[in-house]
Amino acid sequence: MLKFKEITKIFKTDLTSQPFVALDNVSFEIPTGSMVGFLGANGAGKTTSIKIIMDFIRADQGALEFSSELGKNKNDILKKIGFLPERPYFYPNLTGHEFLHFLGGLSELKKSQIDQNILKWAPRFKIDHALNRQLKTYSKGMLQRIGFLSTIIHDPEFIILDEPLSGLDPIGRKELKDVIVDVHKSGKTVFFSSHIVSDIEEICDRVIFLQTGKMVYDGGVQSLLNTHEQKDYLVKVQGYGFTPSVKHQEYTRLAGNITTFKINQQDREVLLAEVLNKKVELIGLEFIKPSLEEIFYNIRSK
Amino acid sequence: MLAKLLLISLYTFKEIFKSKILYITLFIGIALMVMTYVATEFTYGTPDKVALDFGLGMLSLSSLGISLFLGATLLPNEINSRTVYMVISRPVPRWVFIIGKILGLIAILLINVLILSLMTLACSYLLGGEVNLVTIWAIVFNCLEAILLLLVVVFLSLFLNTTLATVVSLLILLLGHAIKETQETSFVKMRGYLNTVLEAYHLILPGFYKLNLKDFAIYQKTIETSYLVNAFLYGTFYSLFLLFLIIFIFNRKNID
């Protein structure tokens, strides 16, 4: 769907300031039909990359390549892209209905098509009751939802979302994530940036990881997890008296009278044999799978 | 493209209209009527001229005020609130966006002028004055002046922050009105280099005085066609030139 090829962007705020390299030779690819998470801490270069993709700012070096299925010229490509900026403010005096008709009209939809799509999506976003109210009366969550509705009102093939879940409460996040997943399942390519790792782990099949303007990882979420898998186990036993002979980390939970040991995979059999021989009550054996969040923080701290 | 341009104009107009900015116009209109009524007590024989003078003055102040203050925030507000991204991420060229925004604001200006000019003409007529063509031309040229100022401030807002763009535009407006009389003072006439500087200023910055027909409307009641044509062409071409520059720069600007 998109190739971001060796892009460099340098900002210079004024004549006396030092140039700031926002993106340093960054390359990645967004395959058609994928759900790609764009991960990085604040200031990593995510929004700058998205602005370059949307042609709001121009790269100093590198090239951008959209696949031919989106179209041959900018006008055709933009017709098939849905974009939601980070923390958009919208036009406060327009009603929700007017706002959707405005943006739908700009995407070359007929009035009847816009009305149909509003009827289809507004109940799903739970804003159908508020469409005749001015946007300045909307809560932050409602603004985010109408923003997302406006992003998909023209049924785009490629959806780009900049921090779409920021500022939402847990229920709002869950609802919006469910819609993003549904839209992706209907065959759309979704590319969304976030600094919240768990959101990306939950719904994306690929992840692009930027750190201070440099590319750190571009690939499948699962393969990243597998690469950083430590193959450790947690063993839980009843009581406090048991001490295994193998190398371990020990945690004791006083309330449940349970002791927990963290061990390596190769020591698992030895420890289990010791537990059985000493007639210690085994409560559980659990494989420790590192989360994307842990990997993210590990990579950042290196 | 025309449909998109009109759509952007329409919703820009709606957004500003709903912000109740035109309440100020109505307030000015009521103030105009009250002031005209009060002034008739102190003027002997020329209350219609006083009404026309007050009316055209307020019309000019309000339309230039709208141009200055709404024009200075027209683009910066769009960029700061990221609403510009919602529009130009659609199949909308930047020039369509910018012309649409400016036309939407011009529509607000024209409504302001329409309301106040009707009130002015009504006051003048009720006090014994007559509606002549020069007054209508004065109103039309007031629109042209406000549009030119709007384009100056939008142009400056591409480089400067809102406050600076407003202040510099106001200075350009004041200088643009004062330059002709300044050139005619003996102080300048005696100093050739000063006259050269002012001539150079004339070539670059707009001479707003050319578009001010208030004195013709109130005192002279007649105006030469050649003056009208020249001033109209000057205002129109200067505005088109500024619009071209705005589009040229906005097309290349990093919207950050």
Coordinates of C-alpha atoms in Angstrom, one line a residue:
Chain A
M1 CA 0.0 0.0 0.0
L2 CA 2.8 2.4 0.9
K3 CA 6.6 2.4 0.8
F4 CA 8.4 5.0 2.9
K5 CA 11.9 5.0 1.4
E6 CA 15.0 6.4 3.1
I7 CA 13.3 9.5 4.4
T8 CA 15.2 12.1 6.2
K9 CA 13.6 15.2 7.7
I10 CA 15.6 18.0 9.4
F11 CA 13.9 20.9 11.2
K12 CA 15.6 24.2 11.7
T13 CA 13.4 26.6 13.7
D14 CA 15.5 29.8 13.2
L15 CA 18.8 30.9 11.8
T16 CA 20.7 30.6 15.0
S17 CA 19.3 27.2 16.3
Q18 CA 20.9 23.9 15.7
P19 CA 19.2 21.7 13.0
F20 CA 17.1 19.0 14.6
V21 CA 17.0 15.6 12.8
A22 CA 13.4 14.4 13.2
L23 CA 13.8 11.4 10.8
D24 CA 17.1 9.8 9.9
N25 CA 17.0 7.7 6.8
V26 CA 13.8 5.9 7.8
S27 CA 12.3 3.2 5.6
F28 CA 9.3 1.0 6.1
E29 CA 6.5 -0.6 4.2
I30 CA 2.8 -0.9 4.8
P31 CA 1.5 -4.0 3.1
T32 CA -2.0 -4.0 1.6
G33 CA -4.6 -5.4 4.0
S34 CA -2.4 -5.2 7.0
M35 CA -3.0 -3.5 10.4
V36 CA 0.2 -1.8 11.2
G37 CA 1.0 -0.1 14.5
F38 CA 3.5 2.8 14.6
L39 CA 5.2 2.8 17.9
G40 CA 7.6 5.2 19.5
A41 CA 7.9 7.5 22.5
N42 CA 6.8 11.1 22.2
G43 CA 9.2 12.9 19.9
A44 CA 10.3 9.7 18.1
G45 CA 9.1 11.0 14.7
K46 CA 5.8 9.3 14.3
T47 CA 3.7 12.4 13.6
T48 CA 6.5 13.8 11.4
S49 CA 6.4 10.6 9.3
I50 CA 2.6 10.8 9.0
K51 CA 2.7 14.4 8.0
I52 CA 5.2 13.5 5.2
I53 CA 2.9 10.6 4.1
M54 CA 0.0 13.1 3.9
D55 CA 2.1 15.7 2.1
F56 CA 1.6 18.3 4.9
I57 CA 5.4 18.7 5.1
R58 CA 8.1 17.6 2.7
A59 CA 11.0 15.3 3.3
D60 CA 14.5 16.6 2.8
Q61 CA 15.6 13.3 1.4
G62 CA 14.0 10.0 0.3
A63 CA 10.9 9.1 -1.5
L64 CA 7.3 8.0 -0.9
E65 CA 5.6 5.4 -3.0
F66 CA 1.9 4.6 -3.0
S67 CA 0.8 1.4 -4.6
S68 CA -1.0 1.8 -8.0
E69 CA -4.3 0.3 -6.5
L70 CA -4.7 3.7 -4.7
G71 CA -4.5 5.6 -7.9
K72 CA -2.1 7.4 -10.2
N73 CA -2.4 11.0 -9.1
K74 CA -2.7 12.8 -5.8
N75 CA -6.4 13.4 -6.2
D76 CA -7.2 9.7 -6.7
I77 CA -4.9 8.6 -3.9
L78 CA -6.4 11.1 -1.4
K79 CA -9.9 9.9 -2.3
K80 CA -8.9 6.4 -1.0
I81 CA -7.2 7.6 2.2
G82 CA -8.9 8.3 5.5
F83 CA -6.8 10.4 7.9
L84 CA -7.5 11.4 11.5
P85 CA -4.9 13.8 13.0
E86 CA -3.8 13.7 16.6
R87 CA -6.1 15.6 19.0
P88 CA -8.1 17.4 16.3
Y89 CA -10.2 20.4 17.5
F90 CA -12.8 20.6 14.7
Y91 CA -15.0 23.5 13.9
P92 CA -16.7 24.3 17.2
N93 CA -19.8 26.1 15.8
L94 CA -20.8 23.5 13.3
T95 CA -23.1 20.7 14.3
G96 CA -21.9 17.1 14.0
H97 CA -24.2 16.6 11.0
E98 CA -22.8 19.7 9.2
F99 CA -19.3 18.6 9.9
L100 CA -19.8 15.2 8.4
H101 CA -21.6 16.6 5.4
F102 CA -18.7 19.1 4.9
L103 CA -16.0 16.4 4.9
G104 CA -18.1 13.9 3.0
G105 CA -18.7 16.6 0.3
L106 CA -15.0 17.2 0.1
S107 CA -14.5 13.5 -0.5
E108 CA -16.8 13.8 -3.5
L109 CA -19.7 11.9 -1.9
K110 CA -23.3 12.8 -2.8
K111 CA -25.6 14.1 0.0
S112 CA -27.6 10.8 0.0
Q113 CA -24.4 8.7 0.3
I114 CA -23.3 10.8 3.2
D115 CA -26.6 10.4 4.9
Q116 CA -26.5 6.6 4.3
N117 CA -23.0 6.3 5.8
I118 CA -24.0 8.5 8.8
L119 CA -27.0 6.2 9.4
K120 CA -24.7 3.2 9.1
W121 CA -21.9 4.4 11.4
A122 CA -23.3 6.9 13.9
P123 CA -25.2 4.4 16.0
R124 CA -22.0 2.2 16.1
F125 CA -20.1 5.2 17.4
K126 CA -22.9 6.1 19.8
I127 CA -23.1 9.7 18.6
D128 CA -26.4 9.5 16.6
H129 CA -28.2 11.3 19.4
A130 CA -25.7 14.3 19.3
L131 CA -25.4 15.0 15.5
N132 CA -27.6 18.1 15.7
R133 CA -25.6 19.6 18.5
Q134 CA -22.7 22.0 17.9
L135 CA -19.3 20.3 18.2
K136 CA -18.3 22.7 21.0
T137 CA -20.8 20.9 23.2
Y138 CA -19.2 17.4 22.6
S139 CA -17.0 15.7 25.1
K140 CA -13.4 14.7 24.2
G141 CA -14.5 11.1 23.6
M142 CA -17.4 12.2 21.4
L143 CA -15.1 14.4 19.3
Q144 CA -12.7 11.5 18.8
R145 CA -15.6 9.3 17.7
I146 CA -17.0 11.8 15.3
G147 CA -13.5 12.4 14.0
F148 CA -13.1 8.7 13.3
L149 CA -16.5 8.6 11.7
S150 CA -15.5 11.4 9.4
T151 CA -12.3 9.5 8.6
I152 CA -14.2 6.5 7.3
I153 CA -17.3 8.2 5.9
H154 CA -16.0 7.9 2.3
D155 CA -15.1 4.2 2.8
P156 CA -11.4 4.7 2.2
E157 CA -9.0 1.8 1.4
F158 CA -6.2 3.1 3.5
I159 CA -6.8 4.5 7.0
I160 CA -4.1 6.5 8.8
L161 CA -4.8 7.4 12.4
D162 CA -2.4 9.5 14.5
E163 CA -2.8 8.6 18.2
P164 CA -6.5 7.8 17.7
L165 CA -6.9 6.4 21.3
S166 CA -5.3 9.2 23.2
G167 CA -7.4 10.8 25.8
L168 CA -10.1 8.2 25.8
D169 CA -11.4 6.4 28.9
P170 CA -11.0 2.6 29.0
I171 CA -14.5 2.0 27.6
G172 CA -14.1 4.5 24.9
R173 CA -10.7 2.9 23.9
K174 CA -12.2 -0.5 23.8
E175 CA -15.1 0.6 21.6
L176 CA -12.9 2.5 19.2
K177 CA -10.4 -0.5 19.0
D178 CA -13.4 -2.8 18.2
V179 CA -14.4 -0.5 15.3
I180 CA -10.8 -0.3 14.0
V181 CA -10.6 -4.1 14.1
D182 CA -14.0 -4.4 12.3
V183 CA -12.9 -1.9 9.6
H184 CA -9.7 -3.8 9.1
K185 CA -11.6 -7.1 8.8
S186 CA -13.6 -5.6 6.0
G187 CA -10.4 -5.5 4.0
K188 CA -9.0 -2.0 4.8
T189 CA -5.4 -1.3 5.4
V190 CA -4.9 0.4 8.8
F191 CA -1.9 2.3 9.9
F192 CA -2.0 3.9 13.3
S193 CA 0.5 5.5 15.6
S194 CA 0.4 5.2 19.3
H195 CA 2.8 5.4 22.2
I196 CA 0.6 2.9 24.1
V197 CA 2.2 -0.4 23.4
S198 CA -0.6 -2.6 24.7
D199 CA -3.0 -1.2 22.1
I200 CA -0.7 -2.1 19.3
E201 CA 0.0 -5.6 20.7
E202 CA -3.7 -6.2 21.0
I203 CA -4.9 -5.3 17.5
C204 CA -1.9 -5.0 15.1
D205 CA -0.3 -7.8 13.1
R206 CA 2.7 -5.6 12.2
V207 CA 4.6 -3.0 14.1
I208 CA 7.0 -0.3 13.1
F209 CA 9.1 1.0 15.9
L210 CA 10.8 4.4 15.8
Q211 CA 13.3 5.7 18.4
T212 CA 14.5 9.3 18.2
G213 CA 14.0 9.5 14.5
K214 CA 15.6 6.2 13.7
M215 CA 14.1 2.9 12.7
V216 CA 14.4 0.2 15.3
Y217 CA 12.0 -2.5 14.1
D218 CA 9.7 -3.2 11.2
G219 CA 8.0 -6.6 11.1
G220 CA 5.4 -8.8 12.6
V221 CA 4.3 -8.3 16.2
Q222 CA 4.5 -12.1 16.9
S223 CA 8.0 -12.4 15.5
L224 CA 9.2 -9.5 17.6
L225 CA 7.7 -11.2 20.7
N226 CA 9.3 -14.5 19.7
T227 CA 12.7 -12.9 19.2
H228 CA 12.6 -11.4 22.7
E229 CA 11.2 -14.5 24.3
Q230 CA 13.3 -15.4 27.3
K231 CA 11.7 -18.9 27.9
D232 CA 11.4 -18.5 31.7
Y233 CA 8.8 -20.2 33.9
L234 CA 7.0 -19.2 37.1
V235 CA 6.6 -22.1 39.5
K236 CA 4.1 -21.6 42.4
V237 CA 4.2 -23.8 45.5
Q238 CA 2.3 -23.9 48.8
G239 CA 4.2 -22.7 51.9
Y240 CA 7.6 -21.0 52.5
G241 CA 10.0 -23.9 53.4
F242 CA 11.0 -25.1 50.0
T243 CA 14.3 -23.9 48.4
P244 CA 15.1 -25.2 45.0
S245 CA 18.7 -26.2 44.2
V246 CA 18.6 -24.6 40.7
K247 CA 19.2 -20.9 40.0
H248 CA 16.0 -19.0 40.7
Q249 CA 14.4 -15.8 41.7
E250 CA 12.0 -16.0 44.6
Y251 CA 8.9 -14.0 45.4
T252 CA 6.7 -14.8 48.4
R253 CA 3.1 -13.9 48.7
L254 CA 2.3 -13.8 52.4
A255 CA -1.5 -13.5 52.0
G256 CA -1.9 -16.7 50.1
N257 CA 0.9 -18.6 51.8
I258 CA 2.3 -19.2 48.3
T259 CA 6.0 -19.0 47.2
T260 CA 6.7 -18.2 43.5
F261 CA 10.0 -19.0 41.8
K262 CA 11.2 -17.7 38.4
I263 CA 13.4 -20.3 36.7
N264 CA 15.0 -20.9 33.3
Q265 CA 13.5 -23.5 30.9
Q266 CA 16.4 -25.9 31.2
D267 CA 16.0 -26.1 35.0
R268 CA 12.3 -26.8 34.8
E269 CA 12.5 -30.6 35.0
V270 CA 15.0 -30.5 37.9
L271 CA 12.8 -28.2 39.9
L272 CA 9.7 -30.1 39.3
A273 CA 11.4 -33.4 40.4
E274 CA 12.6 -31.7 43.6
V275 CA 9.0 -30.5 44.3
L276 CA 7.7 -34.0 43.9
N277 CA 10.4 -35.6 45.9
K278 CA 10.0 -33.2 48.8
K279 CA 6.2 -33.6 48.6
V280 CA 5.7 -29.8 48.3
E281 CA 2.2 -28.9 47.0
L282 CA 2.5 -27.6 43.5
I283 CA 0.0 -24.7 42.8
G284 CA 1.0 -23.8 39.2
L285 CA 3.5 -23.8 36.4
E286 CA 3.3 -20.8 34.0
F287 CA 5.3 -19.9 30.9
I288 CA 6.4 -16.3 31.0
K289 CA 5.7 -14.5 27.8
P290 CA 7.2 -11.0 27.5
S291 CA 4.7 -8.3 26.5
L292 CA 5.4 -5.9 23.6
E293 CA 5.5 -3.2 26.3
E294 CA 8.4 -4.9 28.1
I295 CA 10.3 -5.4 24.8
F296 CA 9.6 -1.8 23.9
Y297 CA 11.1 -0.5 27.2
N298 CA 14.0 -3.0 27.0
I299 CA 14.9 -1.7 23.5
R300 CA 14.5 1.9 24.6
S301 CA 16.8 1.5 27.6
K302 CA 19.6 -0.1 25.6
Chain B
M1 CA -13.1 21.8 -8.0
L2 CA -15.6 24.7 -8.0
A3 CA -18.0 22.6 -5.9
K4 CA -15.3 22.0 -3.3
L5 CA -14.3 25.6 -3.3
L6 CA -17.9 26.7 -2.7
L7 CA -18.4 24.0 0.0
I8 CA -15.3 25.3 1.9
S9 CA -16.6 28.9 1.5
L10 CA -20.1 27.9 2.7
Y11 CA -18.9 26.1 5.8
T12 CA -16.3 28.8 6.6
F13 CA -19.2 31.3 6.4
K14 CA -21.4 29.1 8.6
E15 CA -18.7 28.6 11.2
I16 CA -18.0 32.4 11.4
F17 CA -21.7 33.3 11.2
K18 CA -22.6 31.0 14.1
S19 CA -19.8 32.6 16.2
K20 CA -22.2 35.5 16.4
I21 CA -19.7 38.0 15.1
L22 CA -22.5 39.8 13.2
Y23 CA -24.1 40.7 16.6
I24 CA -21.4 43.4 16.6
T25 CA -22.6 44.6 13.3
L26 CA -26.2 44.9 14.6
F27 CA -24.9 46.6 17.7
I28 CA -22.9 49.1 15.5
G29 CA -26.1 49.7 13.4
I30 CA -28.2 50.5 16.5
A31 CA -25.4 52.8 17.9
L32 CA -25.3 54.5 14.5
M33 CA -29.1 55.2 14.6
V34 CA -28.8 56.5 18.2
M35 CA -25.8 58.7 17.4
T36 CA -27.4 60.1 14.3
Y37 CA -30.5 60.9 16.3
V38 CA -28.4 62.7 19.0
A39 CA -26.3 64.5 16.4
T40 CA -29.4 66.0 14.7
E41 CA -29.9 68.0 17.8
F42 CA -26.5 69.7 17.3
T43 CA -26.4 70.1 13.5
Y44 CA -28.3 72.8 11.7
G45 CA -29.4 72.1 8.2
T46 CA -27.1 69.1 7.5
P47 CA -28.4 66.1 9.6
D48 CA -28.4 63.9 6.5
K49 CA -24.7 64.5 5.9
V50 CA -23.9 63.8 9.5
A51 CA -25.9 60.5 9.2
L52 CA -23.9 59.6 6.1
D53 CA -20.6 60.6 7.7
F54 CA -21.3 58.5 10.8
G55 CA -22.6 55.6 8.7
L56 CA -19.8 55.4 6.2
G57 CA -17.2 55.8 9.0
M58 CA -18.7 53.0 11.0
L59 CA -19.1 50.9 8.0
S60 CA -15.5 51.4 7.2
L61 CA -14.3 50.7 10.8
S62 CA -16.4 47.5 11.2
S63 CA -15.4 46.0 7.8
L64 CA -11.7 46.8 8.3
G65 CA -11.9 45.5 11.8
I66 CA -13.5 42.2 10.6
S67 CA -10.8 41.9 7.9
L68 CA -8.0 42.6 10.3
F69 CA -9.0 40.4 13.3
L70 CA -10.7 37.5 11.5
G71 CA -8.1 37.6 8.7
A72 CA -5.2 37.4 11.0
T73 CA -6.6 34.2 12.6
L74 CA -8.1 32.6 9.4
L75 CA -5.1 30.3 8.7
P76 CA -3.3 30.2 12.0
N77 CA -6.5 28.9 13.7
E78 CA -6.8 26.2 11.1
I79 CA -3.2 25.1 11.5
N80 CA -3.1 25.3 15.3
S81 CA -6.4 23.3 15.7
R82 CA -5.3 20.9 13.0
T83 CA -8.7 21.3 11.2
V84 CA -6.6 22.1 8.1
Y85 CA -5.4 18.5 8.1
M86 CA -9.0 17.2 8.0
V87 CA -9.6 19.2 4.8
I88 CA -6.4 18.9 2.8
S89 CA -6.1 15.2 3.6
R90 CA -9.2 14.9 1.3
P91 CA -8.9 15.4 -2.5
V92 CA -8.7 19.2 -2.1
P93 CA -5.8 21.2 -3.5
R94 CA -4.3 23.7 -1.2
W95 CA -5.3 26.6 -3.5
V96 CA -9.0 25.5 -3.3
F97 CA -8.7 25.4 0.5
I98 CA -7.2 28.9 0.8
I99 CA -9.5 30.6 -1.7
G100 CA -12.5 28.9 -0.1
K101 CA -11.6 30.2 3.3
I102 CA -11.0 33.7 2.0
L103 CA -14.3 33.7 0.1
G104 CA -16.2 32.5 3.2
L105 CA -14.8 35.4 5.2
I106 CA -15.5 37.9 2.3
A107 CA -19.2 36.7 2.4
I108 CA -19.2 37.7 6.1
L109 CA -17.7 41.1 5.2
L110 CA -20.3 41.7 2.5
I111 CA -23.2 40.9 4.9
N112 CA -21.7 43.3 7.4
V113 CA -21.5 46.0 4.7
L114 CA -25.0 45.3 3.4
I115 CA -26.6 45.6 6.9
L116 CA -24.7 48.8 7.8
S117 CA -25.0 50.4 4.4
L118 CA -28.8 49.9 4.4
M119 CA -29.0 51.4 7.9
T120 CA -26.8 54.3 6.9
L121 CA -28.8 55.0 3.7
A122 CA -32.1 54.7 5.6
C123 CA -30.9 57.1 8.3
S124 CA -29.7 59.6 5.7
Y125 CA -32.8 59.3 3.7
L126 CA -35.1 59.8 6.7
L127 CA -33.3 62.9 7.6
G128 CA -33.8 64.5 4.2
G129 CA -30.8 63.2 2.3
E130 CA -30.8 61.5 -1.1
V131 CA -29.3 58.2 -2.2
N132 CA -26.9 59.0 -5.0
L133 CA -24.6 56.9 -7.1
V134 CA -21.4 58.3 -5.5
T135 CA -22.6 57.0 -2.1
I136 CA -23.1 53.5 -3.6
W137 CA -19.6 53.7 -5.1
A138 CA -18.2 54.7 -1.7
I139 CA -19.8 51.6 -0.2
V140 CA -18.5 49.4 -3.0
F141 CA -15.0 50.8 -2.6
N142 CA -15.2 50.2 1.1
C143 CA -15.7 46.5 0.3
L144 CA -12.7 46.6 -2.0
E145 CA -10.6 48.2 0.7
A146 CA -11.7 45.7 3.3
I147 CA -10.9 42.8 0.9
L148 CA -7.5 44.2 0.1
L149 CA -6.7 44.6 3.8
L150 CA -8.0 41.0 4.4
L151 CA -5.5 39.7 1.8
V152 CA -2.7 41.8 3.3
V153 CA -3.3 40.3 6.7
V154 CA -3.7 36.7 5.4
F155 CA -0.5 37.1 3.5
L156 CA 1.4 38.3 6.6
S157 CA -0.1 35.6 8.7
L158 CA 1.8 33.1 6.6
F159 CA 5.1 34.4 8.1
L160 CA 4.2 36.2 11.3
N161 CA 2.3 35.3 14.4
T162 CA -1.3 36.5 14.8
T163 CA -0.4 39.6 16.9
L164 CA 2.4 40.7 14.6
A165 CA 0.4 40.2 11.5
T166 CA -2.4 42.3 12.9
V167 CA -0.1 45.1 14.0
V168 CA 1.9 45.2 10.8
S169 CA -1.3 45.1 8.7
L170 CA -2.8 48.0 10.7
L171 CA 0.4 50.0 10.1
I172 CA 0.2 49.3 6.4
L173 CA -3.4 50.4 6.4
L174 CA -2.6 53.7 8.3
L175 CA 0.4 54.4 6.1
G176 CA -1.6 53.5 3.0
H177 CA -4.1 56.2 3.9
A178 CA -1.6 58.8 5.0
I179 CA 1.0 58.5 2.2
K180 CA -0.7 60.8 -0.3
E181 CA -1.2 63.7 2.1
T182 CA 2.4 63.2 3.4
Q183 CA 3.7 63.5 -0.1
E184 CA 1.9 66.7 -0.6
T185 CA 3.4 68.4 2.5
S186 CA 6.0 71.1 1.8
F187 CA 8.4 69.2 4.2
V188 CA 8.5 66.2 1.8
K189 CA 8.4 68.3 -1.4
M190 CA 11.5 70.2 -0.2
R191 CA 13.4 67.0 0.4
G192 CA 13.7 65.0 -2.8
Y193 CA 15.1 61.9 -1.2
L194 CA 12.0 61.6 1.1
N195 CA 9.8 61.8 -1.9
T196 CA 11.8 59.0 -3.6
V197 CA 11.4 56.8 -0.5
L198 CA 7.6 57.5 -0.5
E199 CA 7.4 56.8 -4.3
A200 CA 9.2 53.5 -3.7
Y201 CA 6.7 52.7 -0.9
H202 CA 3.9 53.5 -3.3
L203 CA 5.3 50.9 -5.8
I204 CA 5.3 48.1 -3.2
L205 CA 2.7 48.6 -0.6
P206 CA -1.0 49.3 -1.2
G207 CA -2.2 52.9 -1.4
F208 CA -5.5 52.5 0.5
Y209 CA -6.3 56.2 0.1
K210 CA -7.2 55.5 -3.5
L211 CA -10.2 53.4 -2.3
N212 CA -11.5 56.0 0.1
L213 CA -14.5 57.7 -1.5
K214 CA -16.2 59.0 1.6
D215 CA -15.4 62.6 1.1
F216 CA -16.7 62.4 -2.5
A217 CA -19.9 60.9 -1.2
I218 CA -20.5 63.4 1.7
Y219 CA -19.2 66.7 0.2
Q220 CA -18.7 66.6 -3.5
K221 CA -21.5 64.3 -4.7
T222 CA -19.7 63.7 -8.0
I223 CA -16.7 61.7 -9.1
E224 CA -14.9 61.3 -12.3
T225 CA -15.4 58.0 -14.1
S226 CA -11.7 57.8 -14.9
Y227 CA -10.9 58.0 -11.1
L228 CA -13.4 55.3 -10.4
V229 CA -12.1 53.0 -13.1
N230 CA -8.4 53.5 -12.1
A231 CA -9.1 53.1 -8.4
F232 CA -11.2 50.0 -9.1
L233 CA -8.6 48.4 -11.3
Y234 CA -5.8 49.3 -8.8
G235 CA -7.7 47.6 -5.9
T236 CA -8.7 44.6 -8.0
F237 CA -5.3 43.9 -9.4
Y238 CA -3.5 44.5 -6.2
S239 CA -5.9 42.0 -4.5
L240 CA -5.4 39.4 -7.2
F241 CA -1.7 39.8 -7.0
L242 CA -1.8 39.3 -3.2
L243 CA -4.1 36.3 -3.7
F244 CA -1.6 34.8 -6.2
L245 CA 1.2 35.3 -3.7
I246 CA -0.8 33.7 -0.9
I247 CA -1.6 30.6 -3.0
F248 CA 2.0 30.4 -4.2
I249 CA 3.4 30.5 -0.7
F250 CA 0.7 28.3 0.9
N251 CA 1.3 25.6 -1.8
R252 CA 4.9 25.4 -0.8
K253 CA 4.5 25.9 3.0
N254 CA 5.2 23.1 5.5
I255 CA 1.9 22.9 7.4
D256 CA 3.4 21.9 10.7

